[in-house]
Amino acid sequence: ELSKSITHKNGRKRKPVVPGSDMGEREPRLSDLEVDGDEEALLRSSNRDSGSPKVRYGIQGELGNVALLLFLYVLQGIPLGLAGSIPLIMQSKNVSYKDQAFFSFVFWPFSLKLLWAPLVDSVYLQQFGRRKSWLVPTQYLLGLFMLYLSFTVDAMLQTDGQRGPDVIMLTAVFFLLAFLAATQDIAVDGWALTMLSKENVGYASTCNSVGQTAGYFLGNVLFLALESPDFCNKYLRFEPKDQGIVTLSDFLFFWGIVFMVSTTLVAILKKENGRRQRVNKMPREEIQGVMETYKHLFSIVKMPTVFTFCILLLTAKIGFSAADAVTGLKLVEAGVPKEQLALLAVPMVPLQILLPLVISKYTAGPRPLDIFYKAFPFRLLIGLEYALLVWWTPSVQHEEGFPVYYYAVVLLSYAAHQVALYSMYVACMAFHAKVSDPVIGGTYMTLLNTVTNLGGNWPSTLALWLVDPLTFKECQGAPGQTCSSLEEAGLCVREGGTCITTLDGYYVESVVCVVIGLCWWIFFGKKMTRLQEESPSAWHCRVTK
């Protein structure tokens, strides 16, 4: 989604706020998973229902807890934002699109966290606290990884002659950061249910949305702007310099220290609800809870209607993959400053807030997937418009950069993309809520959301990987030389030639993806809408509670 590229789950997520992320289409939080099994919530409810005096918690009395939740979600967004900025930095260093595809696995953990969420919910040290048992070590590891990266990331990104950035090491480290951030998210989501009173627990989702978006903004948009010498010299300095105000290593070191200090304070000063200590939990029961959750997941997927729906969700976004994953990188390759692309996300924030509110009025009925079906072809057309935008970009560039009207066109294109994307996303979420079995609603809904996000992740990775094989270049000025590989391209340059692109694989992908998308819409779109006609029993899982 230009949301992933000029945007990740993504989440994303996803998937879209600034380049390389999945934030606009990331799945709803896993807190749904913990609702049924959280003893503290049940205790609080039973205490009120048993005749004991009811305590009304005003939000003023819980501002400290709200502020803590907000801060924890901001911390969660920092590594995600940094991970989203790395593809743009690598693109300015002329890495291959296969390398970009390899790095895109960094954005998968948030879509796969359902696989280990039951463990985080059930395995813990009772003396230390159910959520702090995971939150504290996870955030310490995030801080340590950031401090390690602050001393090594420059060497990983350094280009030396024929050797480009160390993409394998970058992917490994940032994948671990994303995995730890996803684990922290599970712990914080669960803690939010008991940290806030029942009357104020609704503020948890607000803290999640605002905090994670703010953290992503700090780690991506703000970092790219302050790291850019051009941006700093133009807007923030009186005397030009060759470097931005901050470097990636400085930024990582600062937030590594913040993670370490804040985690220590939370571990020492913040206590989990004392009533938890009176709840006796046997290890065997906890393990049984984990295994039961996995059994529920398997029994849900086995149902014919759910299995069909999952296959459709996993294939529906193939038609959007070139536009979503590659467009932003192609704009950077064409000369558009990466910090300018990131800043285009700022005026989109009000639109991203309003769109779900407006669209939900049309998806609240019995057939929410009708909106998904109607928005599908418009999103495909926007993909073609993105390809035209990339093709047009070099022709409007001048010595001072790009004119204002060019950025206006990019912004309008991005806004149109957001309308189509959110129409499909809100429709999907509404249908998930409609069909989820209330007996295991949290597990059921999170499974469908996970499949939805995976349906966007794998086509994006594949689209990035295929750009290079579909691109054709020839060596001009050095007879007998070719440019079919990096080694041959280097030899062409050493022989005095120049590699000229005769066919860009991005344009091939754009057309092929739109054709595949249209075929999916014609042959499978109606099948997806017909799932709305299935009886509720076709979606309900027969499990023993």
Coordinates of C-alpha atoms in Angstrom, one line a residue:
E1 CA 0.0 0.0 0.0
L2 CA 1.6 3.3 -0.9
S3 CA 0.6 2.9 2.6
K4 CA 3.2 0.3 2.8
S5 CA 5.6 2.1 0.7
I6 CA 4.6 5.7 1.0
T7 CA 2.9 4.6 4.0
H8 CA 3.3 -1.2 6.8
K9 CA 0.5 -4.5 9.2
N10 CA 1.0 -2.6 8.4
G11 CA 0.4 -2.9 10.1
R12 CA 0.5 -2.3 9.6
K13 CA -1.0 -2.1 10.6
R14 CA 0.3 -3.1 7.7
K15 CA -1.0 -1.6 6.5
P16 CA -0.5 2.3 6.0
V17 CA 0.8 5.5 7.5
V18 CA 4.3 6.0 6.1
P19 CA 6.6 4.3 3.6
G20 CA 7.3 0.6 4.3
S21 CA 4.7 0.0 7.0
D22 CA 1.4 -1.8 7.5
M23 CA -0.1 0.4 10.1
G24 CA -3.4 1.2 8.4
E25 CA -4.4 -2.3 7.9
R26 CA -3.0 -3.9 10.9
E27 CA -5.3 -6.3 12.7
P28 CA -7.3 -5.4 15.8
R29 CA -5.4 -6.0 19.0
L30 CA -5.0 -9.4 20.5
S31 CA -6.6 -8.2 23.7
D32 CA -9.7 -10.0 22.6
L33 CA -7.9 -13.2 23.3
E34 CA -7.5 -12.5 26.9
V35 CA -11.0 -11.3 27.7
D36 CA -12.6 -14.7 28.6
G37 CA -9.7 -16.0 30.7
D38 CA -8.6 -13.0 32.8
E39 CA -9.4 -13.8 36.4
E40 CA -8.9 -10.3 37.6
A41 CA -11.7 -9.0 35.3
L42 CA -14.0 -11.8 36.6
L43 CA -13.1 -11.0 40.2
R44 CA -13.8 -7.3 39.7
S45 CA -17.1 -8.2 38.1
S46 CA -18.1 -10.7 40.8
N47 CA -17.2 -8.4 43.6
R48 CA -19.6 -5.8 42.2
D49 CA -22.3 -8.3 41.6
S50 CA -22.1 -9.8 45.1
G51 CA -23.5 -6.8 46.8
S52 CA -20.3 -5.1 47.8
P53 CA -20.3 -1.3 47.4
K54 CA -19.9 -0.2 43.7
V55 CA -16.9 2.0 43.1
R56 CA -17.1 4.5 40.2
Y57 CA -13.7 5.1 38.7
G58 CA -13.7 8.4 37.0
I59 CA -11.1 8.8 34.3
Q60 CA -9.4 11.5 36.5
G61 CA -8.6 8.8 39.1
E62 CA -6.9 6.6 36.4
L63 CA -5.0 9.2 34.4
G64 CA -1.7 7.7 35.7
N65 CA -2.7 4.2 34.3
V66 CA -3.9 5.8 31.0
A67 CA -0.6 7.7 30.7
L68 CA 1.4 4.5 31.4
L69 CA -0.5 2.6 28.7
L70 CA -0.1 5.4 26.2
F71 CA 3.7 5.5 26.9
L72 CA 4.0 1.7 26.6
Y73 CA 2.3 1.8 23.2
V74 CA 4.5 4.7 22.1
L75 CA 7.5 2.6 22.9
Q76 CA 6.0 -0.2 20.9
G77 CA 5.7 2.0 17.8
I78 CA 9.4 3.2 17.8
P79 CA 11.0 -0.1 16.5
L80 CA 8.2 -0.5 14.0
G81 CA 8.7 3.0 12.7
L82 CA 12.5 2.4 12.5
A83 CA 12.0 -0.8 10.6
G84 CA 9.7 1.0 8.2
S85 CA 12.5 3.6 7.5
I86 CA 15.2 1.1 6.7
P87 CA 13.8 0.1 3.2
L88 CA 13.9 3.7 2.2
I89 CA 17.4 4.2 3.4
M90 CA 18.5 1.0 1.6
Q91 CA 16.8 2.1 -1.6
S92 CA 19.0 5.3 -1.6
K93 CA 22.0 2.9 -1.5
N94 CA 20.9 1.1 -4.6
V95 CA 20.2 -2.3 -3.1
S96 CA 18.4 -4.9 -5.2
Y97 CA 14.7 -5.5 -4.9
K98 CA 15.4 -9.1 -3.9
D99 CA 17.2 -7.6 -0.9
Q100 CA 14.1 -5.5 -0.2
A101 CA 12.0 -8.6 -0.5
F102 CA 14.2 -10.4 2.1
F103 CA 14.0 -7.4 4.5
S104 CA 10.2 -7.3 4.1
F105 CA 10.0 -10.5 6.4
V106 CA 10.6 -8.0 9.2
F107 CA 7.0 -6.9 9.0
W108 CA 5.6 -10.5 9.4
P109 CA 5.7 -11.0 13.2
F110 CA 2.7 -8.7 14.0
S111 CA 0.6 -10.8 11.6
L112 CA 1.8 -14.1 13.2
K113 CA 1.6 -13.2 16.9
L114 CA -1.5 -15.4 17.3
L115 CA 0.9 -18.4 17.2
W116 CA 2.5 -17.5 20.5
A117 CA -0.1 -15.3 22.1
P118 CA -1.6 -18.1 24.2
L119 CA 1.8 -18.8 25.7
V120 CA 2.3 -15.2 26.7
D121 CA -1.2 -15.2 28.3
S122 CA -0.7 -18.4 30.3
V123 CA 3.0 -18.8 31.2
Y124 CA 4.4 -16.4 33.8
L125 CA 5.9 -15.9 37.2
Q126 CA 3.0 -15.4 39.7
Q127 CA 5.2 -13.5 42.2
F128 CA 6.3 -11.0 39.6
G129 CA 3.0 -10.5 37.8
R130 CA 1.2 -12.1 34.9
R131 CA 2.0 -9.3 32.4
K132 CA 5.2 -7.9 33.8
S133 CA 6.7 -11.4 33.5
W134 CA 6.7 -10.8 29.7
L135 CA 6.7 -7.0 29.5
V136 CA 9.9 -6.4 31.5
P137 CA 12.2 -8.9 29.9
T138 CA 10.8 -8.1 26.4
Q139 CA 11.4 -4.3 26.8
Y140 CA 14.9 -4.9 28.3
L141 CA 15.8 -7.0 25.2
L142 CA 14.4 -4.3 22.9
G143 CA 16.6 -1.7 24.7
L144 CA 19.6 -3.9 24.5
F145 CA 19.1 -4.6 20.8
M146 CA 18.8 -0.9 20.1
L147 CA 22.0 -0.2 22.0
Y148 CA 23.7 -2.9 20.1
L149 CA 22.4 -1.5 16.8
S150 CA 23.5 2.0 17.7
F151 CA 27.2 0.8 17.5
T152 CA 26.8 -1.6 14.5
V153 CA 24.0 -0.2 12.2
D154 CA 26.3 2.2 10.3
A155 CA 28.6 -0.7 9.4
M156 CA 25.6 -2.8 8.3
L157 CA 24.3 0.0 6.0
Q158 CA 27.7 1.0 4.7
T159 CA 28.5 0.5 1.0
D160 CA 32.0 -0.3 0.1
G161 CA 32.8 -0.7 -3.6
Q162 CA 30.9 -3.8 -4.8
R163 CA 29.6 -4.6 -1.4
G164 CA 26.3 -3.2 -0.4
P165 CA 24.5 -3.1 2.9
D166 CA 24.5 -6.3 5.0
V167 CA 20.9 -7.1 4.3
I168 CA 20.9 -10.5 6.1
M169 CA 22.2 -9.0 9.3
L170 CA 19.8 -6.0 9.1
T171 CA 16.9 -8.4 8.5
A172 CA 17.8 -10.7 11.4
V173 CA 18.2 -7.8 13.9
F174 CA 15.1 -5.9 12.9
F175 CA 13.0 -9.1 12.7
L176 CA 13.9 -9.8 16.3
L177 CA 12.9 -6.2 17.2
A178 CA 9.6 -6.7 15.5
F179 CA 9.1 -10.0 17.2
L180 CA 9.8 -8.5 20.6
A181 CA 7.5 -5.5 19.8
A182 CA 4.7 -7.9 18.9
T183 CA 5.3 -9.9 22.2
Q184 CA 5.2 -6.6 24.1
D185 CA 2.0 -5.7 22.4
I186 CA 0.3 -9.0 23.6
A187 CA 1.4 -8.3 27.2
V188 CA 0.3 -4.7 27.2
D189 CA -3.0 -5.5 25.6
G190 CA -3.7 -8.1 28.3
W191 CA -2.5 -5.8 31.1
A192 CA -4.8 -3.0 29.8
L193 CA -7.8 -5.1 30.6
T194 CA -7.0 -5.2 34.3
M195 CA -5.0 -2.0 34.7
L196 CA -8.1 0.1 34.0
S197 CA -11.4 -0.2 35.7
K198 CA -14.3 -1.8 33.9
E199 CA -15.9 1.7 33.3
N200 CA -12.7 3.0 31.7
V201 CA -11.3 -0.1 29.9
G202 CA -12.6 1.4 26.6
Y203 CA -9.7 3.9 26.8
A204 CA -7.3 1.0 26.2
S205 CA -8.0 0.9 22.5
T206 CA -7.6 4.7 22.3
C207 CA -4.2 4.4 24.0
N208 CA -3.3 1.6 21.6
S209 CA -4.2 3.5 18.4
V210 CA -2.8 6.9 19.5
G211 CA 0.3 5.5 21.2
Q212 CA 1.4 3.1 18.5
T213 CA 0.7 5.7 15.7
A214 CA 2.7 8.3 17.6
G215 CA 5.6 5.9 18.2
Y216 CA 5.6 5.0 14.5
F217 CA 5.6 8.7 13.6
L218 CA 8.6 9.3 15.9
G219 CA 10.5 6.3 14.6
N220 CA 9.7 6.9 10.9
V221 CA 8.6 10.4 9.8
L222 CA 10.4 12.4 12.4
F223 CA 13.6 10.3 12.2
L224 CA 13.7 10.5 8.4
A225 CA 13.2 14.3 8.5
L226 CA 15.8 14.9 11.1
E227 CA 18.3 12.5 9.5
S228 CA 18.0 14.2 6.1
P229 CA 20.7 16.9 5.5
D230 CA 18.5 18.6 2.8
F231 CA 15.5 18.9 5.1
C232 CA 17.5 20.1 8.1
N233 CA 19.5 22.7 6.0
K234 CA 16.3 23.9 4.3
Y235 CA 14.0 24.2 7.4
L236 CA 16.0 23.9 10.6
R237 CA 19.4 25.4 10.1
F238 CA 21.0 28.8 9.4
E239 CA 24.3 27.3 8.2
P240 CA 24.2 24.2 5.9
K241 CA 26.0 21.0 6.9
D242 CA 26.6 17.7 5.3
Q243 CA 24.7 15.7 7.9
G244 CA 21.3 15.7 9.5
I245 CA 20.6 16.8 13.0
V246 CA 20.5 13.2 14.1
T247 CA 21.9 10.0 12.8
L248 CA 20.4 6.5 12.9
S249 CA 23.0 5.4 15.5
D250 CA 22.2 8.4 17.7
F251 CA 18.5 7.8 17.4
L252 CA 18.9 4.1 18.3
F253 CA 21.1 4.9 21.3
F254 CA 18.7 7.5 22.7
W255 CA 15.7 5.1 22.5
G256 CA 17.7 2.2 23.8
I257 CA 18.4 4.2 26.9
V258 CA 14.8 5.2 27.2
F259 CA 13.7 1.6 27.0
M260 CA 16.2 0.5 29.7
V261 CA 15.3 3.3 32.1
S262 CA 11.5 3.2 31.7
T263 CA 11.4 -0.6 31.9
T264 CA 13.4 -0.5 35.2
L265 CA 11.0 2.1 36.6
V266 CA 7.9 0.0 35.6
A267 CA 9.5 -3.2 37.1
I268 CA 10.2 -1.4 40.4
L269 CA 7.3 1.1 40.8
K270 CA 4.3 -0.3 39.0
K271 CA 2.5 -3.2 40.8
E272 CA 0.0 -5.5 39.2
N273 CA -3.4 -5.9 40.9
G274 CA -2.8 -7.4 44.3
R275 CA -6.0 -9.5 44.1
R276 CA -4.3 -11.6 41.5
Q277 CA -2.1 -13.2 44.2
R278 CA -5.3 -14.7 45.8
V279 CA -6.1 -16.6 42.6
N280 CA -4.6 -20.1 42.7
K281 CA -3.4 -21.2 39.3
M282 CA -2.0 -24.7 38.8
P283 CA 0.6 -25.1 36.0
R284 CA -1.4 -28.0 34.6
E285 CA -4.4 -25.7 34.1
E286 CA -2.4 -23.1 32.4
I287 CA -0.9 -25.6 29.9
Q288 CA -4.4 -27.0 29.3
G289 CA -5.6 -23.4 28.5
V290 CA -2.8 -23.1 25.9
M291 CA -3.5 -26.4 24.3
E292 CA -7.3 -25.7 24.3
T293 CA -6.7 -22.5 22.5
Y294 CA -4.7 -24.2 19.8
K295 CA -7.4 -26.9 19.5
H296 CA -10.0 -24.2 19.0
L297 CA -8.0 -22.6 16.3
F298 CA -7.6 -25.9 14.4
S299 CA -11.3 -26.7 14.8
I300 CA -12.2 -23.3 13.4
V301 CA -10.1 -23.6 10.3
K302 CA -11.5 -27.1 9.6
M303 CA -15.0 -25.7 9.1
P304 CA -15.8 -25.6 5.3
T305 CA -17.1 -22.0 5.3
V306 CA -14.1 -20.7 7.3
F307 CA -11.6 -22.6 5.2
T308 CA -13.1 -21.1 2.0
F309 CA -13.1 -17.7 3.5
C310 CA -9.5 -18.0 4.6
I311 CA -8.4 -19.1 1.1
L312 CA -10.2 -16.1 -0.4
L313 CA -8.5 -13.7 2.1
L314 CA -5.1 -15.2 1.4
T315 CA -5.5 -14.5 -2.4
A316 CA -7.6 -11.3 -2.5
K317 CA -4.7 -8.9 -2.3
I318 CA -2.4 -10.3 -5.0
G319 CA -3.8 -7.7 -7.4
F320 CA -2.6 -4.8 -5.1
S321 CA 0.8 -6.1 -4.3
A322 CA 2.9 -4.2 -6.9
A323 CA 1.3 -0.9 -6.0
D324 CA 1.4 -1.5 -2.3
A325 CA 4.9 -2.8 -1.9
V326 CA 7.0 -1.3 -4.7
T327 CA 5.6 2.1 -5.6
G328 CA 7.2 4.1 -2.7
L329 CA 10.6 2.5 -3.4
K330 CA 10.3 3.3 -7.1
L331 CA 9.5 7.0 -6.2
V332 CA 12.7 7.1 -4.1
E333 CA 14.6 5.5 -6.9
A334 CA 13.3 8.2 -9.2
G335 CA 14.7 10.9 -7.0
V336 CA 11.8 11.8 -4.7
P337 CA 13.3 12.6 -1.2
K338 CA 12.4 9.8 1.2
E339 CA 11.7 12.4 4.0
Q340 CA 9.2 14.2 1.7
L341 CA 7.4 10.9 1.1
A342 CA 7.2 10.3 4.8
L343 CA 5.9 13.7 5.6
L344 CA 3.0 13.2 3.1
A345 CA 1.6 10.9 5.8
V346 CA 0.9 13.8 8.1
P347 CA -2.0 15.4 6.2
M348 CA -3.5 11.9 5.9
V349 CA -4.0 11.4 9.6
P350 CA -7.4 13.3 9.8
L351 CA -8.6 11.2 6.7
Q352 CA -7.5 8.0 8.4
I353 CA -9.5 8.9 11.5
L354 CA -12.7 9.9 9.6
L355 CA -12.8 7.2 7.0
P356 CA -13.6 4.3 9.4
L357 CA -16.4 6.4 11.0
V358 CA -18.0 7.2 7.6
I359 CA -17.5 3.7 6.1
S360 CA -18.9 1.9 9.1
K361 CA -22.3 3.4 8.5
Y362 CA -22.4 1.4 5.2
T363 CA -21.0 -1.8 6.7
A364 CA -23.2 -2.0 9.7
G365 CA -25.9 -4.0 7.9
P366 CA -26.2 -7.7 7.2
R367 CA -24.0 -7.6 4.0
P368 CA -20.8 -5.7 4.8
L369 CA -18.8 -7.6 2.2
D370 CA -20.8 -5.8 -0.6
I371 CA -18.7 -2.7 0.2
F372 CA -15.5 -4.9 -0.1
Y373 CA -16.7 -6.1 -3.5
K374 CA -17.5 -2.6 -4.8
A375 CA -14.3 -1.0 -3.7
F376 CA -12.1 -3.8 -5.2
P377 CA -11.9 -2.6 -8.8
F378 CA -11.4 1.0 -7.8
R379 CA -8.3 0.0 -5.8
L380 CA -7.0 -2.0 -8.8
L381 CA -7.4 1.1 -11.0
I382 CA -5.4 3.2 -8.4
G383 CA -2.6 0.6 -8.8
L384 CA -2.4 1.5 -12.5
E385 CA -2.5 5.2 -11.6
Y386 CA 0.5 4.6 -9.3
A387 CA 2.4 3.1 -12.2
L388 CA 1.6 6.2 -14.3
L389 CA 2.7 8.4 -11.4
V390 CA 6.1 6.6 -11.2
W391 CA 6.5 6.9 -15.0
W392 CA 5.7 10.6 -14.9
T393 CA 8.0 11.4 -11.9
P394 CA 11.3 11.8 -13.8
S395 CA 9.8 14.2 -16.3
V396 CA 8.8 16.8 -13.7
Q397 CA 12.0 16.8 -11.7
H398 CA 14.2 19.9 -11.9
E399 CA 17.4 21.0 -10.3
E400 CA 15.7 22.4 -7.1
G401 CA 13.7 19.1 -6.7
F402 CA 10.0 18.6 -7.5
P403 CA 7.3 21.3 -7.9
V404 CA 4.5 21.8 -5.4
Y405 CA 1.9 20.5 -7.9
Y406 CA 3.7 17.2 -8.1
Y407 CA 3.4 16.6 -4.4
A408 CA -0.3 17.6 -4.6
V409 CA -0.8 14.9 -7.2
V410 CA 1.0 12.3 -5.0
L411 CA -1.1 13.4 -2.0
L412 CA -4.4 13.1 -4.0
S413 CA -3.4 9.7 -5.3
Y414 CA -2.6 8.6 -1.7
A415 CA -5.9 9.9 -0.4
A416 CA -7.8 8.0 -3.1
H417 CA -5.9 4.9 -2.2
Q418 CA -6.8 5.3 1.4
V419 CA -10.5 5.6 0.6
A420 CA -10.4 2.3 -1.3
L421 CA -8.2 0.6 1.3
Y422 CA -10.3 1.5 4.3
S423 CA -13.5 0.6 2.5
M424 CA -12.2 -2.9 2.1
Y425 CA -10.6 -3.1 5.5
V426 CA -13.6 -1.9 7.5
A427 CA -15.9 -4.2 5.5
C428 CA -13.7 -7.2 6.3
M429 CA -13.5 -6.3 10.0
A430 CA -17.3 -5.9 10.2
F431 CA -17.8 -9.3 8.6
H432 CA -15.3 -10.9 11.0
A433 CA -17.3 -9.5 13.9
K434 CA -20.6 -10.6 12.4
V435 CA -19.6 -14.3 11.9
S436 CA -17.3 -14.9 14.9
D437 CA -18.6 -17.6 17.2
P438 CA -19.3 -15.7 20.5
V439 CA -18.3 -18.8 22.5
I440 CA -14.7 -18.3 21.5
G441 CA -15.0 -14.8 20.0
G442 CA -11.6 -13.5 20.8
T443 CA -9.7 -16.4 19.3
Y444 CA -12.0 -16.7 16.3
M445 CA -11.8 -13.0 15.4
T446 CA -8.0 -12.8 15.9
L447 CA -7.6 -15.8 13.6
L448 CA -9.5 -14.2 10.8
N449 CA -7.6 -10.9 11.3
T450 CA -4.3 -12.8 11.2
V451 CA -5.2 -14.5 7.9
T452 CA -6.3 -11.1 6.5
N453 CA -2.9 -9.7 7.3
L454 CA -1.0 -12.7 5.9
G455 CA -2.9 -12.2 2.7
G456 CA -1.2 -8.9 2.3
N457 CA 2.2 -9.9 3.6
W458 CA 3.1 -12.7 1.2
P459 CA 2.1 -11.0 -2.1
S460 CA 4.1 -7.9 -1.1
T461 CA 7.2 -10.0 -0.4
L462 CA 6.8 -11.8 -3.7
A463 CA 6.2 -8.6 -5.6
L464 CA 9.4 -7.1 -4.3
W465 CA 11.3 -10.3 -5.2
L466 CA 10.1 -10.4 -8.7
V467 CA 11.0 -6.8 -9.7
D468 CA 14.6 -7.7 -10.6
P469 CA 13.9 -10.9 -12.6
L470 CA 11.3 -9.0 -14.7
T471 CA 13.6 -6.0 -15.3
F472 CA 15.7 -6.0 -18.5
K473 CA 18.8 -3.9 -19.0
E474 CA 21.4 -3.5 -21.7
C475 CA 25.0 -2.3 -21.6
Q476 CA 25.5 0.8 -23.9
G477 CA 29.1 2.0 -24.7
A478 CA 30.8 -1.3 -24.0
P479 CA 30.3 -3.9 -26.8
G480 CA 29.9 -7.5 -25.7
Q481 CA 28.9 -6.7 -22.1
T482 CA 25.5 -7.3 -20.5
C483 CA 23.8 -6.1 -17.3
S484 CA 21.9 -9.2 -16.4
S485 CA 23.5 -9.4 -12.9
L486 CA 25.2 -7.1 -10.4
E487 CA 28.6 -8.5 -11.4
E488 CA 28.0 -8.1 -15.1
A489 CA 26.7 -4.5 -14.5
G490 CA 29.9 -3.7 -12.6
L491 CA 32.0 -5.1 -15.4
C492 CA 30.0 -3.0 -17.9
V493 CA 30.8 0.2 -16.0
R494 CA 34.5 -0.7 -15.7
E495 CA 34.6 -1.2 -19.4
G496 CA 33.3 2.3 -19.9
G497 CA 29.7 1.4 -20.6
T498 CA 26.4 2.3 -18.9
C499 CA 23.5 0.0 -18.0
I500 CA 20.2 1.3 -19.4
T501 CA 16.9 -0.1 -18.3
T502 CA 14.9 -1.2 -21.4
L503 CA 11.9 -2.7 -19.5
D504 CA 11.2 -2.0 -15.8
G505 CA 9.8 -5.0 -14.0
Y506 CA 7.6 -2.8 -11.9
Y507 CA 5.5 -1.8 -14.9
V508 CA 5.2 -5.5 -15.9
E509 CA 4.2 -6.4 -12.4
S510 CA 1.6 -3.5 -12.2
V511 CA -0.2 -4.8 -15.3
V512 CA 0.0 -8.5 -14.4
C513 CA -1.2 -7.8 -10.9
V514 CA -4.2 -5.8 -12.1
V515 CA -5.1 -8.6 -14.6
I516 CA -4.9 -11.2 -11.8
G517 CA -6.9 -8.9 -9.5
L518 CA -9.6 -8.5 -12.1
C519 CA -9.8 -12.2 -12.7
W520 CA -10.1 -12.8 -8.9
W521 CA -12.9 -10.1 -8.7
I522 CA -14.8 -11.7 -11.6
F523 CA -14.5 -15.3 -10.6
F524 CA -14.2 -15.2 -6.8
G525 CA -15.6 -11.8 -5.7
K526 CA -19.2 -13.0 -5.9
K527 CA -18.3 -16.2 -4.2
M528 CA -17.0 -14.1 -1.3
T529 CA -20.2 -12.0 -1.1
R530 CA -22.3 -15.2 -1.2
L531 CA -20.6 -16.3 2.1
Q532 CA -22.8 -13.7 3.7
E533 CA -25.9 -15.9 2.9
E534 CA -24.6 -18.8 5.0
S535 CA -26.5 -19.5 8.2
P536 CA -24.9 -18.6 11.5
S537 CA -24.5 -22.3 12.3
A538 CA -22.1 -22.7 9.4
W539 CA -19.7 -20.4 11.2
H540 CA -20.1 -21.6 14.7
C541 CA -17.6 -24.1 16.1
R542 CA -18.7 -27.0 18.2
V543 CA -16.3 -26.9 21.1
T544 CA -16.8 -27.7 24.7
K545 CA -16.4 -24.7 27.0

